C-alpha positions as a printed Julia matrix, in Angstrom:
353×3 Matrix{Float64}:
 -0.3    0.23   -0.13
  3.01   2.41    0.77
  4.98   1.85   -2.15
  1.16   2.14   -4.41
  0.89   5.65   -2.4
  4.44   6.81   -2.89
  4.23   5.7    -6.5
  1.09   8.07   -7.03
  2.72  10.99   -5.04
  5.39  10.76   -7.7
  3.47  10.69  -10.85
  1.04  13.77   -9.26
  3.99  16.03   -9.52
  6.22  14.51  -12.05
  3.87  14.41  -14.74
  3.41  18.52  -14.51
  6.38  18.47  -14.46
  7.68  16.67  -17.3
  4.4   17.58  -19.85
  5.15  21.86  -18.9
  9.37  20.83  -20.28
  7.73  18.6   -23.39
  4.92  21.97  -24.16
  8.27  24.37  -23.83
 10.18  22.08  -26.49
  7.38  21.78  -28.88
  6.41  25.45  -28.92
  9.53  25.77  -30.75
  9.5   22.19  -33.08
  6.45  22.51  -34.2
  5.19  26.47  -34.79
  2.97  26.56  -37.08
  3.79  25.82  -40.44
  2.99  29.39  -41.89
  5.56  30.62  -39.73
  8.58  28.69  -40.5
 10.54  30.81  -43.43
  9.97  29.29  -46.77
 13.79  29.97  -47.55
 16.87  30.53  -45.25
 19.02  32.54  -47.41
 22.32  32.78  -45.23
 24.52  36.11  -45.68
 28.81  35.29  -46.29
 30.6   38.39  -45.16
 33.98  37.53  -46.93
 36.1   40.08  -44.44
 38.18  36.89  -43.91
 38.98  34.3   -46.33
 38.72  31.16  -43.38
 35.31  32.05  -42.28
 33.62  32.57  -45.89
 34.45  33.1   -49.36
 33.33  31.89  -53.08
 35.08  29.92  -54.9
 36.2   29.87  -58.88
 33.41  27.64  -59.68
 30.58  29.99  -57.05
 30.55  27.72  -54.38
 31.41  28.85  -51.07
 34.34  27.74  -48.68
 35.59  28.39  -45.41
 33.37  27.44  -42.5
 30.29  29.39  -43.93
 30.96  27.0   -46.43
 30.47  23.94  -43.94
 28.19  25.55  -42.53
 25.65  25.48  -44.92
 26.19  22.02  -45.86
 25.61  20.97  -42.61
 22.26  23.3   -41.48
 20.69  21.39  -44.81
 21.54  18.27  -43.49
 19.94  19.61  -39.9
 16.78  20.73  -41.55
 16.41  17.62  -43.23
 16.63  15.72  -40.05
 13.72  17.8   -38.93
 11.82  17.03  -41.96
 11.58  20.33  -42.57
 11.86  21.46  -46.54
 13.29  24.47  -46.42
 15.58  25.6   -49.47
 19.06  27.44  -47.86
 20.38  29.78  -50.41
 23.85  31.65  -49.84
 24.11  35.4   -50.9
 27.17  37.7   -50.38
 26.83  40.56  -47.81
 27.84  42.93  -50.65
 27.51  46.13  -48.41
 30.33  45.81  -45.65
 32.72  48.63  -45.39
 30.47  51.06  -47.13
 30.05  53.28  -44.17
 26.16  55.04  -43.13
 24.1   54.48  -46.52
 24.79  50.78  -46.18
 24.36  49.55  -41.87
 26.07  46.99  -40.71
 23.49  43.67  -40.43
 21.33  46.18  -42.86
 20.52  43.19  -44.51
 19.11  41.7   -41.89
 17.03  44.2   -41.08
 15.52  45.02  -44.36
 14.66  40.62  -44.27
 17.05  40.49  -47.57
 18.98  37.3   -45.82
 17.67  35.2   -42.6
 21.33  34.44  -41.11
 24.2   36.09  -41.15
 27.29  34.58  -41.43
 30.57  36.55  -41.08
 33.62  37.76  -38.48
 30.85  38.98  -36.48
 31.49  39.32  -32.98
 28.35  39.15  -30.1
 29.89  42.54  -28.91
 28.31  44.02  -32.11
 24.9   44.27  -30.1
 26.47  47.51  -28.11
 26.87  49.29  -30.92
 24.09  52.0   -33.04
 22.83  51.33  -36.02
 24.03  54.1   -38.19
 20.57  55.16  -39.98
 17.73  55.56  -36.7
 20.58  54.73  -33.98
 18.53  52.52  -32.34
 20.17  49.79  -30.28
 21.01  47.1   -33.0
 20.38  44.24  -29.86
 17.2   45.66  -30.3
 17.21  44.02  -33.99
 20.1   40.97  -33.83
 19.93  37.75  -32.05
 22.93  35.7   -32.12
 23.44  32.14  -31.04
 24.11  30.93  -27.74
 26.73  29.33  -29.74
 29.7   30.79  -30.95
 32.14  29.21  -33.18
 35.64  31.72  -32.78
 37.14  33.84  -30.51
 39.88  36.1   -31.49
 41.19  40.34  -30.55
 42.56  42.8   -31.74
 45.51  42.91  -33.58
 47.06  45.95  -36.14
 48.8   45.51  -39.75
 51.66  47.36  -39.94
 55.21  47.54  -41.3
 57.97  45.36  -40.33
 60.23  48.1   -38.51
 58.24  49.39  -37.04
 56.79  46.22  -35.67
 60.64  44.8   -34.61
 60.79  48.1   -32.64
 57.28  47.03  -30.55
 58.31  43.47  -29.98
 62.11  44.25  -28.81
 59.78  47.08  -26.21
 60.36  46.58  -22.6
 57.03  45.31  -21.18
 57.41  49.09  -18.9
 58.0   51.3   -21.99
 54.88  49.68  -23.77
 52.27  51.5   -23.18
 54.25  54.88  -24.38
 55.31  54.0   -27.87
 51.72  52.16  -28.7
 49.88  55.84  -26.79
 52.07  57.48  -29.52
 51.1   55.03  -32.36
 48.81  57.15  -34.82
 46.26  53.62  -35.56
 43.81  53.68  -37.6
 40.56  52.76  -36.68
 36.52  52.37  -38.82
 33.67  53.75  -38.11
 31.13  52.16  -36.46
 33.63  48.45  -34.9
 33.8   47.21  -31.95
 37.18  47.54  -32.63
 36.29  51.72  -32.44
 34.52  51.43  -29.41
 36.84  49.29  -27.57
 39.67  51.64  -28.44
 37.67  54.31  -27.54
 36.96  52.85  -23.98
 40.92  52.59  -23.61
 41.76  56.08  -25.14
 44.4   56.39  -22.57
 46.36  53.71  -23.4
 45.68  54.7   -27.31
 45.59  58.03  -27.33
 47.14  57.67  -31.27
 44.07  56.27  -32.52
 42.27  58.29  -35.91
 38.84  56.67  -36.88
 38.21  56.18  -40.23
 37.06  58.22  -42.64
 38.28  61.29  -40.34
 35.78  63.26  -42.29
 31.58  62.59  -43.48
 32.07  60.33  -46.78
 30.65  62.27  -49.24
 30.79  58.85  -51.63
 28.74  56.26  -49.63
 29.52  53.6   -52.2
 32.97  53.17  -51.14
 35.1   50.93  -48.76
 36.06  53.04  -46.5
 38.86  50.95  -45.35
 40.12  52.21  -48.12
 40.97  55.61  -46.83
 42.7   53.52  -43.96
 44.58  51.78  -45.82
 45.76  54.2   -48.77
 46.91  56.48  -45.72
 48.96  53.63  -44.23
 50.35  52.88  -47.37
 51.41  56.3   -47.52
 53.28  56.15  -44.06
 50.28  59.01  -43.27
 49.55  56.98  -40.5
 51.94  53.65  -39.12
 48.95  51.11  -37.81
 45.71  49.25  -38.82
 43.41  47.55  -36.65
 40.98  44.99  -36.48
 40.39  41.89  -35.6
 43.21  39.41  -35.5
 41.61  37.44  -38.0
 40.56  39.81  -40.83
 44.5   41.25  -40.92
 45.84  37.87  -41.41
 43.69  38.2   -45.16
 45.16  41.49  -46.02
 48.72  40.51  -45.45
 48.5   36.94  -47.58
 45.84  37.05  -50.24
 45.4   40.82  -50.49
 41.89  42.61  -51.14
 39.83  41.61  -54.75
 38.96  45.09  -56.05
 35.34  45.55  -57.47
 34.62  48.38  -59.9
 33.16  51.59  -58.24
 33.17  49.8   -54.82
 36.94  48.9   -53.63
 40.34  49.07  -54.89
 42.71  46.0   -55.58
 45.38  45.51  -52.89
 48.26  42.84  -53.36
 48.91  40.68  -49.79
 50.37  43.4   -47.65
 52.92  40.72  -46.94
 54.83  41.55  -50.31
 55.31  45.11  -49.24
 56.99  44.16  -46.29
 54.18  44.73  -43.79
 53.47  41.95  -40.66
 50.73  41.83  -37.77
 51.53  42.75  -34.32
 51.78  41.3   -31.77
 53.33  38.29  -33.67
 52.46  35.82  -30.88
 49.43  33.07  -31.58
 46.8   34.08  -29.49
 48.21  37.34  -28.35
 46.76  40.24  -28.99
 47.02  44.11  -27.98
 47.0   45.14  -24.35
 43.88  46.64  -22.62
 41.41  44.97  -25.38
 38.83  43.03  -24.87
 38.76  39.87  -27.18
 36.05  38.61  -29.4
 32.6   35.96  -29.89
 32.28  35.25  -33.06
 28.52  33.31  -33.94
 25.79  33.34  -36.43
 23.7   36.62  -37.24
 19.39  35.96  -36.97
 16.95  38.66  -37.26
 15.13  39.23  -34.32
 11.89  40.45  -35.13
 10.61  37.25  -36.93
  8.25  34.59  -35.9
 10.93  32.25  -36.42
 13.55  34.15  -34.39
 13.54  31.53  -31.62
 13.32  28.33  -33.77
 16.43  29.31  -36.62
 18.43  30.5   -32.91
 18.45  26.8   -31.86
 18.99  25.71  -34.97
 22.01  27.76  -35.49
 23.27  26.29  -32.04
 22.3   22.77  -33.27
 24.39  22.89  -36.02
 27.51  24.82  -34.24
 27.69  21.8   -32.25
 28.22  18.78  -34.79
 31.33  17.54  -35.35
 31.54  18.28  -38.74
 32.59  21.83  -37.99
 35.23  20.95  -35.96
 37.58  20.86  -38.7
 36.42  23.8   -40.52
 36.84  25.7   -36.64
 40.71  24.37  -36.37
 41.0   25.69  -39.99
 40.18  29.2   -38.42
 42.4   29.39  -36.0
 45.69  27.68  -38.29
 44.7   30.65  -40.35
 44.5   33.68  -37.89
 48.46  32.26  -36.28
 49.53  31.87  -39.32
 53.49  32.9   -39.87
 55.05  35.74  -40.53
 58.33  35.5   -38.27
 59.88  38.47  -37.43
 63.81  38.68  -37.46
 64.75  41.58  -35.48
 66.93  43.7   -37.04
 70.12  45.66  -35.67
 69.53  49.24  -35.49
 70.14  52.32  -33.18
 68.48  52.79  -29.67
 65.09  55.55  -30.32
 66.72  57.35  -27.57
 69.79  57.53  -29.72
 68.54  59.32  -33.11
 68.1   62.19  -34.29
 64.46  63.44  -33.28
 63.14  64.5   -36.55
 59.94  67.24  -36.99
 56.74  64.74  -36.91
 54.21  65.33  -39.93
 50.74  67.61  -39.28
 48.89  64.5   -40.26
 50.75  62.38  -36.29
 48.97  62.86  -33.6
 51.46  63.88  -30.45
 55.53  62.71  -30.65
 55.22  59.44  -32.34
 58.89  57.35  -32.01
 57.67  55.25  -35.38
 58.13  58.61  -37.73
């Protein structure tokens, strides 16, 4: 009798819990049919080839290429007949007229796969000044963690590598560093302005032609020596260093790999980034304001957990850490060099003039 009593009590209390739990899961798995997207267009960002690139045959490579395939398999497993359609992100670095994630907010794509950090939710839409977190949702799972480094002339990098920790802050503070507006990189430099006093936001003035790649302004000045370094996520700088930029008529300039011009990445050591600046976690971005947002987020997280993506994740890290070996060259200590007159474009006393 006692045994039957406890079975009855257990069933009475536990069953509602199980029902409630199953109901919660079923709301995500069993939306009304009309609430599911008719298609899933995946925007592929190509700022880093290890994350997303378009191959000569029209297919997509890098991590995002594998993500596309794995997403298709996951939808098939769910018995969802929803086509997955890759799209090029055509508005990268194009200023206020083409703000970040505009493809998602304009419902031209359902997912964006690229070098997109979670911290970008703290940025504001450059058109209406609303916080991006009111419009964009990220997958709970991330696929890569990186940090901010510098692209700069090899001689300057060697000087920084050979600088003691006590003197490094002084040199980094005096270094003129280009940082692109509307990015988490600029957000971090602003928070640490005392440490990086010489950073310069680009474009310097309001850009008239919003169809241009605004990185061109900064990279032009870098190559002319008007600034000494260009700051961005390490994985993005690796692509500039190793591959350059593929030009597009009326949009951006073609550029040879920066390694061919005696540029390197600083800090050189793998998994080591600029001091004081936080690491960035890349995740899958989605439009927050849709009926299917929670389902799509859950689906993206399931995809990111698949073992089939493990190699692609490892390849991103391997690519980011790819070797540009600095060979320190004999040089006169900076304190013994004759002081040169700084140019008007440089901010403060720059020891690398």
